[in-house]
Short mmCIF file of C-alpha atoms in Angstrom, two decimals:
data_model
loop_
_atom_site.label_atom_id
_atom_site.label_comp_id
_atom_site.label_asym_id
_atom_site.label_seq_id
_atom_site.Cartn_x
_atom_site.Cartn_y
_atom_site.Cartn_z
CA MET A 33 6.80 4.42 33.44
CA LYS A 34 4.92 1.18 34.15
CA SER A 35 6.21 -0.35 30.93
CA MET A 36 9.80 0.52 31.84
CA LYS A 37 9.33 -0.89 35.33
CA ALA A 38 7.88 -4.11 33.98
CA SER A 39 10.84 -4.51 31.65
CA SER A 40 13.24 -3.94 34.54
CA SER A 41 11.44 -6.53 36.63
CA ALA A 42 11.66 -9.08 33.86
CA ALA A 43 15.35 -8.43 33.46
CA ALA A 44 15.86 -8.71 37.18
CA GLY A 45 14.13 -12.04 37.31
CA GLY A 46 16.33 -13.43 34.56
CA SER A 47 19.75 -12.10 35.62
CA GLY A 48 19.48 -11.63 39.37
CA ALA A 49 19.87 -7.83 39.11
CA VAL A 50 18.18 -5.60 41.67
CA GLU A 51 15.22 -3.55 40.41
CA MET A 52 15.95 0.17 40.22
CA ASP A 53 14.22 2.22 42.89
CA SER A 54 11.17 4.03 41.48
CA ARG A 55 12.35 7.24 43.15
CA ILE A 56 15.37 7.25 40.87
CA TRP A 57 13.14 7.04 37.81
CA ARG A 58 11.00 9.84 39.21
CA ASN A 59 13.98 12.15 39.65
CA LEU A 60 15.68 11.60 36.30
CA PRO A 61 16.34 14.90 34.48
CA ALA A 62 13.72 15.67 31.83
CA GLY A 63 16.41 15.88 29.16
CA LEU A 64 17.62 12.36 29.92
CA VAL A 65 14.06 11.01 29.87
CA ASP A 66 13.54 12.65 26.47
CA ARG A 67 16.67 10.97 25.10
CA ILE A 68 15.35 7.60 26.28
CA LEU A 69 11.99 8.23 24.62
CA ALA A 70 13.68 9.46 21.45
CA VAL A 71 15.23 6.04 20.71
CA LEU A 72 12.14 3.93 21.44
CA PRO A 73 10.54 2.01 18.56
CA PRO A 74 7.60 3.97 17.10
CA ALA A 75 4.90 1.74 18.57
CA GLU A 76 6.44 1.98 22.06
CA PHE A 77 6.79 5.76 21.79
CA PHE A 78 3.13 6.26 20.90
CA ARG A 79 2.13 3.91 23.72
CA HIS A 80 4.17 5.94 26.21
CA ARG A 81 2.65 9.22 25.02
CA ALA A 82 -0.42 8.34 27.07
CA VAL A 83 1.55 8.56 30.34
CA CYS A 84 1.30 12.33 30.80
CA LYS A 85 0.63 15.61 28.98
CA ARG A 86 4.31 16.46 28.61
CA TRP A 87 5.12 13.15 26.95
CA TYR A 88 2.08 13.54 24.72
CA SER A 89 3.33 16.94 23.54
CA LEU A 90 6.81 15.65 22.63
CA LEU A 91 5.66 14.96 19.06
CA PHE A 92 5.31 18.74 18.65
CA SER A 93 8.60 19.64 20.35
CA ASP A 94 11.34 20.88 18.04
CA SER A 95 14.14 19.83 20.40
CA PHE A 96 12.70 16.34 20.86
CA LEU A 97 12.25 15.82 17.11
CA GLU A 98 15.84 16.93 16.53
CA ALA A 99 17.01 14.41 19.16
CA ASN A 100 14.89 11.67 17.60
CA LEU A 101 16.26 12.41 14.13
CA ARG A 102 19.83 12.33 15.47
CA LEU A 103 19.68 9.43 17.94
CA SER A 104 17.01 7.01 16.79
CA PRO A 105 18.46 3.91 15.09
CA ARG A 106 17.53 3.27 11.46
CA ARG A 107 14.75 0.73 11.08
CA HIS A 108 14.41 -0.98 7.71
CA TRP A 109 10.68 -1.63 7.66
CA LEU A 110 8.31 -2.27 4.76
CA VAL A 111 4.93 -0.67 4.12
CA PHE A 112 2.19 -2.37 2.11
CA PHE A 113 -1.17 -1.25 0.75
CA LEU A 114 -4.01 -3.64 -0.03
CA LEU A 115 -5.26 -2.84 -3.53
CA ALA A 116 -7.73 -4.44 -5.91
CA SER A 117 -6.17 -7.30 -7.87
CA SER A 118 -4.94 -6.29 -11.31
CA THR A 119 -2.14 -7.58 -13.51
CA ASN A 120 -2.05 -4.31 -15.47
CA PRO A 121 -1.67 -1.19 -13.34
CA LEU A 122 -2.31 1.07 -16.33
CA THR A 123 -5.68 -0.55 -17.02
CA SER A 124 -6.50 -0.45 -13.32
CA SER A 125 -5.65 3.25 -13.17
CA SER A 126 -7.77 4.02 -16.23
CA THR A 127 -10.74 2.22 -14.76
CA THR A 128 -10.33 4.03 -11.48
CA SER A 129 -9.90 7.36 -13.21
CA SER A 130 -13.15 7.05 -15.16
CA SER A 131 -15.16 6.98 -11.96
CA ALA A 132 -12.87 9.18 -9.86
CA THR A 133 -15.12 12.22 -10.16
CA ALA A 134 -18.20 10.31 -9.11
CA ALA A 135 -16.75 8.46 -6.15
CA ALA A 136 -13.09 8.94 -5.28
CA LYS A 137 -11.90 6.19 -2.97
CA PRO A 138 -10.15 7.01 0.32
CA PRO A 139 -6.53 5.89 0.61
CA PRO A 140 -6.12 2.37 1.99
CA PRO A 141 -4.51 1.97 5.42
CA ALA A 142 -0.75 1.54 5.62
CA LEU A 143 0.26 -1.96 6.72
CA LEU A 144 3.73 -1.84 8.29
CA LEU A 145 5.96 -4.91 8.61
CA ASP A 146 9.08 -5.06 10.75
CA PRO A 147 11.07 -7.91 9.11
CA THR A 148 13.30 -8.40 12.16
CA THR A 149 10.41 -9.13 14.54
CA ASN A 150 7.74 -10.22 12.00
CA ILE A 151 5.30 -7.79 13.66
CA TRP A 152 2.54 -6.14 11.61
CA LEU A 153 1.10 -2.70 12.43
CA ARG A 154 -1.83 -0.87 10.84
CA LEU A 155 -1.99 2.90 10.30
CA PRO A 156 -5.28 4.41 9.01
CA LEU A 157 -4.67 7.27 6.59
CA SER A 158 -8.16 8.43 5.62
CA SER A 159 -8.38 10.84 8.58
CA PHE A 160 -5.71 13.17 7.15
CA LEU A 161 -5.36 12.22 3.45
CA PRO A 162 -8.05 13.17 0.91
CA PRO A 163 -9.75 10.57 -1.31
CA GLY A 164 -8.68 10.06 -4.89
CA PHE A 165 -4.98 9.43 -4.23
CA SER A 166 -2.93 6.22 -4.46
CA PRO A 167 0.53 5.34 -3.04
CA ALA A 168 3.29 6.00 -5.55
CA ALA A 169 6.70 6.20 -3.83
CA SER A 170 8.47 6.46 -0.46
CA ASP A 171 11.78 7.52 1.05
CA SER A 172 13.19 8.54 4.44
CA GLY A 173 9.92 8.14 6.33
CA ILE A 174 7.89 10.02 3.67
CA LEU A 175 5.07 8.42 1.69
CA CYS A 176 4.17 9.94 -1.68
CA PHE A 177 0.62 9.71 -3.02
CA MET A 178 -0.43 10.60 -6.58
CA SER A 179 -3.85 11.73 -7.81
CA ASP A 180 -5.77 8.98 -9.62
CA SER A 181 -7.52 11.11 -12.25
CA PRO A 182 -5.78 11.65 -15.62
CA GLY A 183 -4.44 15.11 -16.38
CA PRO A 184 -2.01 17.31 -14.46
CA LYS A 185 -0.89 15.20 -11.53
CA THR A 186 -0.99 16.32 -7.90
CA LEU A 187 1.38 14.69 -5.42
CA LEU A 188 1.02 14.56 -1.65
CA LEU A 189 3.94 13.98 0.70
CA SER A 190 2.97 12.58 4.07
CA ASN A 191 4.54 11.37 7.30
CA PRO A 192 1.98 8.78 8.48
CA LEU A 193 3.30 8.86 12.07
CA SER A 194 3.03 12.61 12.65
CA LYS A 195 0.13 12.98 10.13
CA LEU A 196 1.98 15.85 8.47
CA VAL A 197 0.90 16.40 4.82
CA ALA A 198 2.29 18.71 2.13
CA HIS A 199 0.75 19.35 -1.29
CA LEU A 200 3.03 19.80 -4.28
CA PRO A 201 1.88 22.09 -7.12
CA PRO A 202 0.22 20.24 -10.03
CA THR A 203 2.46 19.11 -12.86
CA PRO A 204 2.29 21.31 -15.98
CA ARG A 205 1.99 18.35 -18.38
CA PRO A 206 -1.06 16.06 -18.20
CA ARG A 207 -0.29 12.40 -17.62
CA LEU A 208 -2.18 9.15 -17.16
CA TYR A 209 -0.14 6.75 -15.00
CA PRO A 210 3.50 7.92 -14.89
CA SER A 211 6.42 6.36 -13.08
CA VAL A 212 7.20 8.24 -9.84
CA GLY A 213 10.54 8.52 -8.08
CA LEU A 214 11.31 10.18 -4.74
CA THR A 215 14.49 10.83 -2.78
CA ALA A 216 14.59 12.90 0.40
CA GLY A 217 17.33 14.00 2.78
CA PRO A 218 17.27 16.05 5.99
CA SER A 219 17.13 19.30 4.00
CA SER A 220 16.57 18.28 0.38
CA LEU A 221 13.87 16.76 -1.77
CA SER A 222 13.75 15.52 -5.38
CA LEU A 223 10.90 13.93 -7.31
CA ILE A 224 10.56 12.79 -10.90
CA LEU A 225 7.52 11.86 -13.01
CA ALA A 226 8.39 9.99 -16.19
CA ALA A 227 6.41 8.95 -19.27
CA ASP A 228 2.72 8.48 -20.02
CA ASP A 229 2.15 11.93 -21.48
CA LEU A 230 -1.58 12.32 -22.09
CA ILE A 231 -1.44 13.96 -25.52
CA SER A 232 -5.04 13.11 -26.49
CA PRO A 233 -7.99 11.18 -25.04
CA PHE A 234 -7.16 8.28 -27.36
CA ALA A 235 -3.36 8.10 -27.27
CA VAL A 236 -0.75 7.84 -24.55
CA LYS A 237 2.87 8.41 -25.52
CA ASN A 238 5.98 7.99 -23.41
CA LEU A 239 7.88 11.16 -24.21
CA THR A 240 9.04 13.33 -21.35
CA ALA A 241 9.87 13.56 -17.67
CA GLU A 242 9.43 16.35 -15.13
CA CYS A 243 11.51 16.97 -12.01
CA PHE A 244 10.85 18.82 -8.77
CA HIS A 245 13.83 19.88 -6.63
CA ALA A 246 14.06 21.71 -3.30
CA ASP A 247 17.17 22.22 -1.17
CA GLY A 248 16.86 24.03 2.14
CA ALA A 249 20.63 24.29 2.63
CA THR A 250 21.19 26.30 -0.55
CA GLY A 251 17.72 27.80 -0.90
CA PHE A 252 17.34 26.16 -4.33
CA TYR A 253 13.74 25.58 -5.40
CA SER A 254 12.74 24.31 -8.86
CA PRO A 255 9.07 23.26 -9.20
CA TRP A 256 8.33 20.84 -12.04
CA SER A 257 10.82 21.60 -14.78
CA THR A 258 10.78 19.45 -17.92
CA VAL A 259 14.00 17.46 -18.33
CA SER A 260 15.54 15.65 -21.29
CA GLN A 261 13.41 13.23 -23.24
CA LEU A 262 13.44 9.52 -22.56
CA PRO A 263 15.34 7.20 -24.92
CA ARG A 264 13.54 6.12 -28.07
CA LEU A 265 11.64 2.85 -28.20
CA CYS A 266 11.20 2.57 -24.45
CA SER A 267 8.14 1.73 -22.41
CA PRO A 268 8.77 2.54 -18.72
CA ASP A 269 7.23 0.29 -16.11
CA PRO A 270 4.76 2.45 -14.15
CA ALA A 271 5.36 0.48 -10.96
CA ARG A 272 8.30 2.38 -9.42
CA LEU A 273 11.65 4.15 -9.75
CA VAL A 274 14.59 3.53 -7.43
CA PHE A 275 17.30 6.07 -6.55
CA ALA A 276 20.97 5.34 -5.96
CA GLU A 277 24.05 7.59 -5.98
CA GLY A 278 22.44 10.53 -7.79
CA THR A 279 20.58 8.45 -10.40
CA PHE A 280 16.97 7.29 -10.80
CA TYR A 281 16.39 3.86 -12.37
CA CYS A 282 13.25 2.24 -13.81
CA MET A 283 12.42 -0.85 -15.88
CA SER A 284 11.40 -0.67 -19.52
CA CYS A 285 9.59 -3.49 -21.24
CA ALA A 286 9.35 -4.71 -24.86
CA PRO A 287 12.27 -5.40 -24.86
CA PHE A 288 13.41 -5.45 -21.26
CA ALA A 289 15.96 -2.78 -20.37
CA VAL A 290 16.79 -0.46 -17.50
CA LEU A 291 16.41 3.30 -17.96
CA SER A 292 18.60 5.57 -15.85
CA TYR A 293 18.34 9.31 -15.28
CA ASP A 294 21.38 11.18 -13.93
CA VAL A 295 20.00 14.12 -11.97
CA ALA A 296 23.19 16.21 -12.12
CA SER A 297 23.77 15.87 -15.87
CA ASN A 298 20.05 15.84 -16.82
CA ASP A 299 20.65 12.82 -19.02
CA TRP A 300 18.68 9.63 -19.73
CA SER A 301 20.40 6.44 -20.83
CA LYS A 302 19.49 2.81 -21.42
CA ILE A 303 21.22 -0.17 -19.77
CA GLN A 304 20.78 -3.64 -21.22
CA ALA A 305 19.20 -6.12 -18.83
CA PRO A 306 20.86 -9.52 -18.19
CA MET A 307 19.37 -12.54 -20.00
CA ARG A 308 16.60 -10.26 -21.24
CA ARG A 309 15.23 -12.83 -23.71
CA PHE A 310 14.47 -15.25 -20.88
CA LEU A 311 13.25 -12.93 -18.11
CA ARG A 312 9.73 -12.94 -16.75
CA SER A 313 8.32 -10.25 -14.46
CA PRO A 314 11.60 -8.33 -13.93
CA SER A 315 11.59 -5.79 -11.12
CA LEU A 316 14.07 -3.24 -9.80
CA ALA A 317 14.93 -2.95 -6.12
CA LEU A 318 17.54 -1.26 -3.97
CA ARG A 319 19.87 -2.79 -1.42
CA GLY A 320 21.08 -0.36 1.24
CA GLY A 321 24.70 0.20 2.11
CA SER A 322 27.51 2.52 1.19
CA PRO A 323 27.21 2.68 -1.72
CA SER A 324 23.73 1.28 -2.27
CA SER A 325 23.20 -1.34 -4.99
CA VAL A 326 20.62 -1.44 -7.77
CA LEU A 327 19.17 -4.93 -8.22
CA ILE A 328 17.16 -6.73 -10.87
CA ILE A 329 15.01 -9.59 -9.63
CA ALA A 330 13.31 -11.77 -12.23
CA ALA A 331 12.13 -15.26 -12.99
CA VAL A 332 14.37 -17.03 -15.51
CA GLU A 333 12.58 -19.44 -17.82
CA LYS A 334 14.68 -21.09 -20.53
CA SER A 335 12.45 -24.01 -21.49
CA LYS A 336 14.65 -25.26 -24.36
CA LEU A 337 17.93 -25.14 -22.50
CA SER A 338 19.24 -27.20 -19.60
CA VAL A 339 19.03 -24.29 -17.17
CA PRO A 340 16.80 -24.72 -14.13
CA ARG A 341 13.94 -22.31 -13.75
CA SER A 342 14.45 -20.01 -10.81
CA VAL A 343 14.17 -16.50 -9.43
CA ARG A 344 17.53 -14.75 -9.64
CA VAL A 345 19.03 -11.52 -8.35
CA TRP A 346 21.55 -9.42 -10.28
CA SER A 347 23.49 -6.42 -8.98
CA LEU A 348 24.51 -3.48 -11.18
CA HIS A 349 28.15 -2.41 -11.26
CA PRO A 350 27.93 1.41 -11.18
CA CYS A 351 31.01 2.03 -13.37
CA SER A 352 30.85 -0.64 -16.06
CA LYS A 353 27.02 -0.83 -16.08
CA ALA A 354 27.39 -4.62 -16.11
CA TRP A 355 25.20 -7.03 -14.17
CA THR A 356 26.49 -9.72 -11.82
CA GLU A 357 24.29 -12.54 -10.56
CA THR A 358 24.47 -12.53 -6.77
CA GLU A 359 21.60 -14.70 -5.51
CA ARG A 360 19.34 -17.49 -6.69
CA MET A 361 16.23 -18.84 -5.03
CA PRO A 362 16.72 -22.45 -3.83
CA PRO A 363 14.77 -25.12 -5.79
CA GLU A 364 12.44 -26.03 -2.91
CA ILE A 365 11.58 -22.40 -2.15
CA TYR A 366 11.13 -21.73 -5.87
CA ARG A 367 8.72 -24.65 -6.15
CA GLN A 368 6.58 -23.18 -3.34
CA PHE A 369 6.85 -19.70 -4.83
CA SER A 370 5.94 -20.92 -8.32
CA GLU A 371 2.82 -22.67 -7.02
CA ALA A 372 1.72 -19.55 -5.15
CA GLU A 373 2.54 -17.18 -8.01
CA GLY A 374 0.94 -19.23 -10.79
CA GLY A 375 2.44 -17.12 -13.57
CA ARG A 376 0.58 -13.94 -12.52
CA GLY A 377 3.78 -11.95 -11.97
CA PHE A 378 5.41 -10.34 -8.95
CA GLU A 379 7.05 -7.14 -7.70
CA CYS A 380 10.05 -6.58 -5.45
CA ILE A 381 11.00 -4.12 -2.73
CA GLY A 382 14.42 -3.76 -1.18
CA HIS A 383 15.26 -2.00 2.07
CA GLY A 384 18.57 -2.34 3.87
CA ASP A 385 19.57 -5.99 3.66
CA ILE A 386 16.00 -7.25 3.19
CA LEU A 387 14.36 -8.08 -0.13
CA ALA A 388 10.59 -8.62 -0.28
CA ILE A 389 8.69 -10.19 -3.18
CA THR A 390 4.94 -9.61 -3.46
CA ILE A 391 2.76 -11.76 -5.72
CA LYS A 392 0.16 -10.14 -7.97
CA GLY A 393 -3.36 -11.14 -7.05
CA SER A 394 -2.20 -12.41 -3.65
CA THR A 395 -1.28 -11.20 -0.18
CA ASP A 396 1.63 -13.64 0.13
CA ILE A 397 5.11 -12.18 0.67
CA ILE A 398 8.47 -13.91 0.51
CA LEU A 399 11.51 -12.35 2.20
CA PHE A 400 15.24 -12.73 1.58
CA ASP A 401 17.97 -11.64 4.00
CA PHE A 402 21.23 -10.74 2.21
CA ILE A 403 23.23 -11.22 5.42
CA THR A 404 21.96 -14.63 6.52
CA LYS A 405 21.12 -15.77 2.94
CA GLU A 406 17.75 -17.00 4.21
CA TRP A 407 14.61 -17.18 2.07
CA ARG A 408 11.39 -17.32 4.11
CA TRP A 409 7.70 -16.54 3.88
CA ALA A 410 6.54 -13.50 5.80
CA PRO A 411 3.83 -14.10 8.40
CA PRO A 412 0.33 -13.46 7.01
CA CYS A 413 -0.90 -9.94 7.57
CA PRO A 414 -3.73 -10.05 10.15
CA PHE A 415 -5.31 -6.90 8.68
CA THR A 416 -6.05 -8.27 5.20
CA SER A 417 -9.19 -10.18 4.31
CA VAL A 418 -9.14 -13.52 2.53
CA SER A 419 -11.59 -12.32 -0.15
CA GLY A 420 -8.93 -11.11 -2.59
CA GLY A 421 -6.73 -8.17 -3.40
CA GLU A 422 -2.99 -7.79 -3.62
CA LEU A 423 -0.30 -5.99 -1.70
CA ARG A 424 1.79 -3.21 -3.17
CA GLY A 425 4.87 -2.51 -1.12
CA PHE A 426 7.50 0.17 -0.55
CA ALA A 427 10.59 0.56 1.58
CA TYR A 428 9.71 2.48 4.73
CA GLU A 429 11.82 3.88 7.55
CA PRO A 430 9.53 5.00 10.42
CA ARG A 431 10.51 8.51 11.49
CA LEU A 432 8.79 10.93 13.82
CA ALA A 433 10.59 13.83 12.11
CA THR A 434 10.70 14.31 8.33
CA PRO A 435 12.05 17.85 7.85
CA ALA A 436 12.10 17.52 4.06
CA ILE A 437 8.32 17.96 4.03
CA GLY A 438 8.91 21.40 5.50
CA LEU A 439 10.50 22.45 2.22
CA ILE A 440 7.00 22.33 0.70
CA ASP A 441 4.89 23.51 3.61
CA SER A 442 6.49 26.56 5.25
CA SER A 443 4.40 26.05 8.39
CA SER A 444 6.48 22.98 9.26
CA LEU A 445 9.92 24.64 8.84
CA SER A 446 10.18 25.60 12.51
CA PHE A 447 12.80 23.08 13.59
CA GLN A 448 15.10 23.26 10.55
#
């Protein structure tokens, strides 16, 4: 209660209001106190857990988690992981895989950024996640980790706040470094692994995709079924898949295109990328809303034409499958970004109305706000060293309750 009292005192000093009597706080009904705690930011909630045993036990209370899931405002945060610098994730994965048996590395800590306050938080993961797994996807407060070693892939779903972990069954088909997509709702869960079939020790072919579906409302459960083959002459980007309105999307290179998989119709299709002959380092991201928007962010370099070099943002029209340019990085910001990036490439993450661009081989991050139209550099992360490495990011919504994990681990189904 001391933190609440201090806040009240500060407010009283600024507005002339009278501080609430401590006896009133002491006599508040427990249910009302729980509702107050349920809407606190995650860091404040965990700080207040130290007040008493009952508050400490709230993280294990079904009724409190239900209230938190219902009342807590959505927070569009970003989560980053500091990884070894590499411009080719497939090569990096192969190198890691060759020594995975001898010395599997523990998962790196999760570095959380709140773009509205510019506050960084650090969450260690090695105490509840096994070594030999790397971050692969995220959605609705769930982080997905994939096994590093080649072969049948094992995925872990984790809530880093509650330290809840669920193991998915291994995939039937061996793969090297597939693209991973995840979408989760209050009572449903869907994952997809696409491409990089490991058909021999000396050849990797992009042929198939496998899907995992679970729906608690209907009781539907389909573990790792093979879906339709990917389009011919495609090379999916292993970085990430995004999900919007029932469809997964991923980039394909050589030539650049966007692959889409409609979950309901079990159908893959190819969408032509805008200005594909002049794009460099294209990346897919998602902008929240109703409906959400699929974005392509890329550097445009047309050296022989009178078009300024820039980083541009296109939005996909869901019906016509046409792209519309919506944003362009200002020249001064692009000059700074170009100097920092140095041609190494970049990746993008979208969450809500925030777009984040991470630079390969660097810990620098540039942010764009779709509402204010402001481009700005994120504050340096205080938990990264200056000796090297790069940040790989995902959209992250901090949630104390992630009931979708309970669809995998029956021991956590108690409050559904």
